[in-house]
mmCIF file of C-alpha atoms in Angstrom:
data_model
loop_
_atom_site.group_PDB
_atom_site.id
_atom_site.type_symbol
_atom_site.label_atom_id
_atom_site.label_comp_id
_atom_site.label_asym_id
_atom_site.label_seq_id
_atom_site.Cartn_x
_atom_site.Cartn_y
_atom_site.Cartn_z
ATOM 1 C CA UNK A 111 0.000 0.000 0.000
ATOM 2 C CA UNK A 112 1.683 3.062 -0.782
ATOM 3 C CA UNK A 113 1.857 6.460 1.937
ATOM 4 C CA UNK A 114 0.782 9.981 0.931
ATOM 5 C CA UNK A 115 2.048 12.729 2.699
ATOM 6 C CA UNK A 116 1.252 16.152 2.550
ATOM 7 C CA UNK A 117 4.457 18.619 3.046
ATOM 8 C CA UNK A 118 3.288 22.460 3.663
ATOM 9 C CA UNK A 119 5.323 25.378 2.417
ATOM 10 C CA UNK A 120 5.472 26.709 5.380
ATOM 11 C CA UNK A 121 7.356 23.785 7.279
ATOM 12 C CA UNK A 122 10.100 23.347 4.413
ATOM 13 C CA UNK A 123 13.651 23.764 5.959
ATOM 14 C CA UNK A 124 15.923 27.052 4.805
ATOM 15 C CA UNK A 125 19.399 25.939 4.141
ATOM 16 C CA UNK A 126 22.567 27.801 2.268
ATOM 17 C CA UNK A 127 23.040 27.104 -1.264
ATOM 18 C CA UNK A 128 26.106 24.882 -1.615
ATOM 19 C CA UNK A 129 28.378 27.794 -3.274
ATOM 20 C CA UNK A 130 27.001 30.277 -0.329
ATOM 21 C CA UNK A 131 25.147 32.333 -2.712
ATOM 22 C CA UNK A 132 21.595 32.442 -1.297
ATOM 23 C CA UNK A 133 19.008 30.563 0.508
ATOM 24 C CA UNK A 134 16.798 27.226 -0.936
ATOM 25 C CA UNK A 135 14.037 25.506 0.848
ATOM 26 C CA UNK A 136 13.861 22.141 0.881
ATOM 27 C CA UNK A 137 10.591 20.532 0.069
ATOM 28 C CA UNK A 138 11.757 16.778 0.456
ATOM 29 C CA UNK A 139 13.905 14.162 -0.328
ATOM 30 C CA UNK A 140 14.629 10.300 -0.620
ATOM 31 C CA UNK A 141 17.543 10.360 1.896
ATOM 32 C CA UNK A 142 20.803 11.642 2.950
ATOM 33 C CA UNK A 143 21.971 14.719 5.123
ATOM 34 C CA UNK A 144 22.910 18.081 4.260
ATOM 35 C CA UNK A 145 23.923 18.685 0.532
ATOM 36 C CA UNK A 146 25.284 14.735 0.069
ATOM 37 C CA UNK A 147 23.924 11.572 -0.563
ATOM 38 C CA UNK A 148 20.399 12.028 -1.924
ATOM 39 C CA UNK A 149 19.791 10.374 -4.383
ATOM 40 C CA UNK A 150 16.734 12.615 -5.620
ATOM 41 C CA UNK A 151 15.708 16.268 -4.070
ATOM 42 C CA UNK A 152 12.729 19.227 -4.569
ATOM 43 C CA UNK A 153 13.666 22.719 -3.647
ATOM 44 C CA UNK A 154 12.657 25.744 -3.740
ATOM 45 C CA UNK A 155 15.529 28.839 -4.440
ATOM 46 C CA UNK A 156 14.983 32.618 -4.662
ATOM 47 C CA UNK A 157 17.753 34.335 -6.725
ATOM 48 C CA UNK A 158 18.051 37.927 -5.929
ATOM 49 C CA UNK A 159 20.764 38.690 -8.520
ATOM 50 C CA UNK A 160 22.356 37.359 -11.731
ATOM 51 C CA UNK A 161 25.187 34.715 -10.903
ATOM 52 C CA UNK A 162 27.029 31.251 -10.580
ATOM 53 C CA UNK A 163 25.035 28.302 -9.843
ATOM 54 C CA UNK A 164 26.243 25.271 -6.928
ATOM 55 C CA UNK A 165 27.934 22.262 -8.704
ATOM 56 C CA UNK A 166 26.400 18.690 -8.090
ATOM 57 C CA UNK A 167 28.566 16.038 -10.011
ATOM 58 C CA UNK A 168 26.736 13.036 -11.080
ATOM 59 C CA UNK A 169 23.469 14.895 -10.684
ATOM 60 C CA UNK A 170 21.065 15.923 -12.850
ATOM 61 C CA UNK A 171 19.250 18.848 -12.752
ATOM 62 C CA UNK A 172 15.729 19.966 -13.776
ATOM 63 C CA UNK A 173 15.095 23.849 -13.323
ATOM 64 C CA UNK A 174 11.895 26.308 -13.615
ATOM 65 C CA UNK A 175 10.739 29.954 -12.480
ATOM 66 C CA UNK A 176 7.927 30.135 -10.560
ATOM 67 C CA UNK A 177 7.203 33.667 -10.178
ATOM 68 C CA UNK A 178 9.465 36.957 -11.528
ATOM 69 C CA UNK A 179 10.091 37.927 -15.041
ATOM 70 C CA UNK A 180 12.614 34.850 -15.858
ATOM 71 C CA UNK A 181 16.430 34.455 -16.778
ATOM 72 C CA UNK A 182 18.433 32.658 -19.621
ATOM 73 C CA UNK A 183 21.303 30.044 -18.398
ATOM 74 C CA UNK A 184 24.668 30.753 -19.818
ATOM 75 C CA UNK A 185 25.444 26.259 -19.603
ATOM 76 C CA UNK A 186 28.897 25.391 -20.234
ATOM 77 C CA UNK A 187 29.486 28.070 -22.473
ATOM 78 C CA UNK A 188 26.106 28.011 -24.079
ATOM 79 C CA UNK A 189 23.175 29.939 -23.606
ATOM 80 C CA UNK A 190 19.728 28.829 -23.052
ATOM 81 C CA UNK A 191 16.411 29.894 -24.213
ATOM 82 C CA UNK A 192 14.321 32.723 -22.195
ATOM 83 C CA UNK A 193 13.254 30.264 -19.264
ATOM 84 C CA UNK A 194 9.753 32.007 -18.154
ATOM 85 C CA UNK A 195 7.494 30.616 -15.608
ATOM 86 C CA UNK A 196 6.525 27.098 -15.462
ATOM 87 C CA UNK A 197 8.570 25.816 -18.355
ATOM 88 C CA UNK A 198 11.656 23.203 -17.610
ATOM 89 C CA UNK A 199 15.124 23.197 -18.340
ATOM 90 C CA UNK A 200 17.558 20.475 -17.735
ATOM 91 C CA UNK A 201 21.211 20.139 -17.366
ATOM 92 C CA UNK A 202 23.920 18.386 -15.939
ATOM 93 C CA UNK A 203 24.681 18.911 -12.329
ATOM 94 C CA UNK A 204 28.367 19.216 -13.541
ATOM 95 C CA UNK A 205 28.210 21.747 -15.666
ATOM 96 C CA UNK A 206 29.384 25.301 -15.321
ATOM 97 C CA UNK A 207 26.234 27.472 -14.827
ATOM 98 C CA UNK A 208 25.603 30.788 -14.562
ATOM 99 C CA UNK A 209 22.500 32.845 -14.610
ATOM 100 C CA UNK A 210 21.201 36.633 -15.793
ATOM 101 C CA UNK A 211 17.769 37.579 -14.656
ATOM 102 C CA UNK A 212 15.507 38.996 -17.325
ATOM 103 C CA UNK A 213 13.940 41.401 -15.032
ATOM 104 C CA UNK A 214 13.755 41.428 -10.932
ATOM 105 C CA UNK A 215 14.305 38.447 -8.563
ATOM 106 C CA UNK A 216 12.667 35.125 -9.006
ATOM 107 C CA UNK A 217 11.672 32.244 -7.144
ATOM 108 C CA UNK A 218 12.588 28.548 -8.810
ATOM 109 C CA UNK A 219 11.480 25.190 -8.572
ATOM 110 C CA UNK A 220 14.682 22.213 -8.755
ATOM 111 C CA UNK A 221 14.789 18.773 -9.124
ATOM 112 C CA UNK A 222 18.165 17.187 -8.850
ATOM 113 C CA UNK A 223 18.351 13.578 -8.962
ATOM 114 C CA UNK A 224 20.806 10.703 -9.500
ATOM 115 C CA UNK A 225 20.282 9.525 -12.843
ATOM 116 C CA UNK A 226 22.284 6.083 -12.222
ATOM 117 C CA UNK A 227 19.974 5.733 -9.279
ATOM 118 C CA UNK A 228 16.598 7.380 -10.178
ATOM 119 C CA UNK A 229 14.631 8.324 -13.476
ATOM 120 C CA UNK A 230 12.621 10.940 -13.333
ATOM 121 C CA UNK A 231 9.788 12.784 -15.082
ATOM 122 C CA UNK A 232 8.499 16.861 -14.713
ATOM 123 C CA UNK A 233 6.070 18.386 -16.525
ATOM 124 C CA UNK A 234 4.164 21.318 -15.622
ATOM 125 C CA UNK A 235 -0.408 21.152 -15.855
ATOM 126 C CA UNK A 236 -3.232 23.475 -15.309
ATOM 127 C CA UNK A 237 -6.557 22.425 -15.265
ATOM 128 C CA UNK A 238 -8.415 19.704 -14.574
ATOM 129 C CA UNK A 239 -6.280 16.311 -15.129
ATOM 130 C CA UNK A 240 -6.910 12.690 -15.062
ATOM 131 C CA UNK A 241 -3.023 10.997 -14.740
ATOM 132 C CA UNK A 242 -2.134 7.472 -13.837
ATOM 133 C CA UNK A 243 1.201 6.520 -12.539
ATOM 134 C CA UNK A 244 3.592 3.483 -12.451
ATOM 135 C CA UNK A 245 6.306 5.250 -10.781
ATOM 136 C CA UNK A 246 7.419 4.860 -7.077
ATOM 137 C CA UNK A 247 7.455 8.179 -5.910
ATOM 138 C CA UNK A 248 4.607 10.297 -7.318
ATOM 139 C CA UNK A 249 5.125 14.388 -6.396
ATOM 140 C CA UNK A 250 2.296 16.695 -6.866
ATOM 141 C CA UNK A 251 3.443 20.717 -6.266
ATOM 142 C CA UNK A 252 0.842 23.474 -6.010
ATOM 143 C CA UNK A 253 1.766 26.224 -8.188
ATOM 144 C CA UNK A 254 -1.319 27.421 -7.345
ATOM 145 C CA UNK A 255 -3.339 29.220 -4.607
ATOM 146 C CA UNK A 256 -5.675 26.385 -4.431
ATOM 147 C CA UNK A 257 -4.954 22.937 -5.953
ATOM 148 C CA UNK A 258 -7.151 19.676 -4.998
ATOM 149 C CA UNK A 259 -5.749 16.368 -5.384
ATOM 150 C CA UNK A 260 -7.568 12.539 -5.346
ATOM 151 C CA UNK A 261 -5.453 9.888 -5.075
ATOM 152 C CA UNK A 262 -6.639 6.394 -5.888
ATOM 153 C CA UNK A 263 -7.067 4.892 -1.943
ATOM 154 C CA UNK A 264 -6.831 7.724 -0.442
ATOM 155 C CA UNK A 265 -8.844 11.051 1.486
ATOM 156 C CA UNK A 266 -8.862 14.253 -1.160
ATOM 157 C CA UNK A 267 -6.571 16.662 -0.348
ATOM 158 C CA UNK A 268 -6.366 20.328 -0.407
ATOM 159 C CA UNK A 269 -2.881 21.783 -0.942
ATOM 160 C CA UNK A 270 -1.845 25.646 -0.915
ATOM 161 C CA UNK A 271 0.861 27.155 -2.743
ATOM 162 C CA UNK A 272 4.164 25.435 -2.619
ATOM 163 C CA UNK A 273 2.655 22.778 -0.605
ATOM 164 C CA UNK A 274 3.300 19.292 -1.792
ATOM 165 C CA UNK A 275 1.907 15.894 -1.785
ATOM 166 C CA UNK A 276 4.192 13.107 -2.007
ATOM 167 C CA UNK A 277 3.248 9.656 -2.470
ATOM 168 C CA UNK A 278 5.812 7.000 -1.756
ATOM 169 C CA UNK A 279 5.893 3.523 -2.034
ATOM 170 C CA UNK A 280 3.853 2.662 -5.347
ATOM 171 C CA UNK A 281 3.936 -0.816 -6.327
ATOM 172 C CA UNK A 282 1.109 -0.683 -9.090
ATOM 173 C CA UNK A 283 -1.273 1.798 -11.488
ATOM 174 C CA UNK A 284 -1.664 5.102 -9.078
ATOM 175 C CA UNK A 285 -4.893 7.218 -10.429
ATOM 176 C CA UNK A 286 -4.830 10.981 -9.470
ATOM 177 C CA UNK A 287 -6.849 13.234 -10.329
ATOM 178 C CA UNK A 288 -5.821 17.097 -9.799
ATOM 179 C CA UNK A 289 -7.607 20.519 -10.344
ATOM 180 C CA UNK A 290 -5.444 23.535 -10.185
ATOM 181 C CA UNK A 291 -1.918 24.553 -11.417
ATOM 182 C CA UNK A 292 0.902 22.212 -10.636
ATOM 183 C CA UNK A 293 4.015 19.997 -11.084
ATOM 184 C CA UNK A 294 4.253 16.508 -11.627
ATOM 185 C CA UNK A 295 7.402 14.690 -10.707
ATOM 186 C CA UNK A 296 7.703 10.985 -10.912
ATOM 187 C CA UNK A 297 10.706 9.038 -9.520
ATOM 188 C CA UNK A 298 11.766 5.403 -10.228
ATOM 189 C CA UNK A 299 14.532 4.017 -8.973
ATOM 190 C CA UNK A 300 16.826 1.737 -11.474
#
């Protein structure tokens, strides 16, 4: 039988970036302690000024604004499209990164994950949606004010924004529905 748990924005721990250049709340991870040994983690980052990004080797990473005017990556000496709100990017945790804001601060959303260990699916939905799931770890993220989630075996859940429902454990065909803005992130491990 698989666990849901629902994660509120407000509980998420603050912790320095890894390079010392700002602030990221963690929403939740598979394991490990600190900045080490997870093998998959969702943040949360507000970048207050164009600059370098933290290195994580062997990682890779899947980034996208959630509120603020955007930026564009400069990734390994090549730069990316405009990355507005609620559209993906991914790169390797490796690689040199850098970023320039297209306006004012933003807030973004991260998945970094262990691809030897994990694979791993984002995409961003608005609406009402009907999704079924296979994976192990199914992660639904209100971008939203006000986001309602059914899980197949489970009590309907409200979630506010940046709140999070995690469900961990999936062993078969997981039905959610959701109504609202948010991100789906689906983790299997290898």
């Amino acid at each position: 039988m698989s666990q849901l748990q629902v994660l509120r924005a407000k509980d998420y721990p603050r912790m320095p970036w890894k390079n010392g250049g700002g602030f990221t709340e963690e929403i939740t991870r598979d394991a490990g302690d600190g900045l080490e040994g997870f093998g998959w983690r969702l943040s949360i980052a507000d970048i207050d000024e164009s600059g370098g990004f933290s290195s994580f080797a062997g990682y890779q990473r899947i980034i996208s604004v959630l509120q603020g005017d955007g930026m564009r990556l400069l990734v390994d000496g090549q730069l990316s499209r405009p990355l507005l709100a609620f559209d993906g990017f991914a790169f390797a945790g490796e690689s040199q990164v850098s970023c320039k804001l297209l306006g004012g601060s933003i807030r973004d959303f991260n998945l970094i994950y262990a691809p030897q260990r994990y694979r791993a699916r984002l995409q961003w939905l608005d609406g009402s949606s009907r999704l079924f799931s296979s994976a192990s770890t199914v992660l639904v993220f209100a971008a939203g004010k006000h986001v309602e989630v059914a899980v197949s075996g489970h009590e309907p859940q409200s979630l506010g924004l940046y709140d999070c429902l995690q469900v961990q454990g999936n062993d078969g065909l997981l039905g959610l529905e959701v109504h609202g803005r948010f991100c789906l992130v689906e983790l299997t491990a290898r």
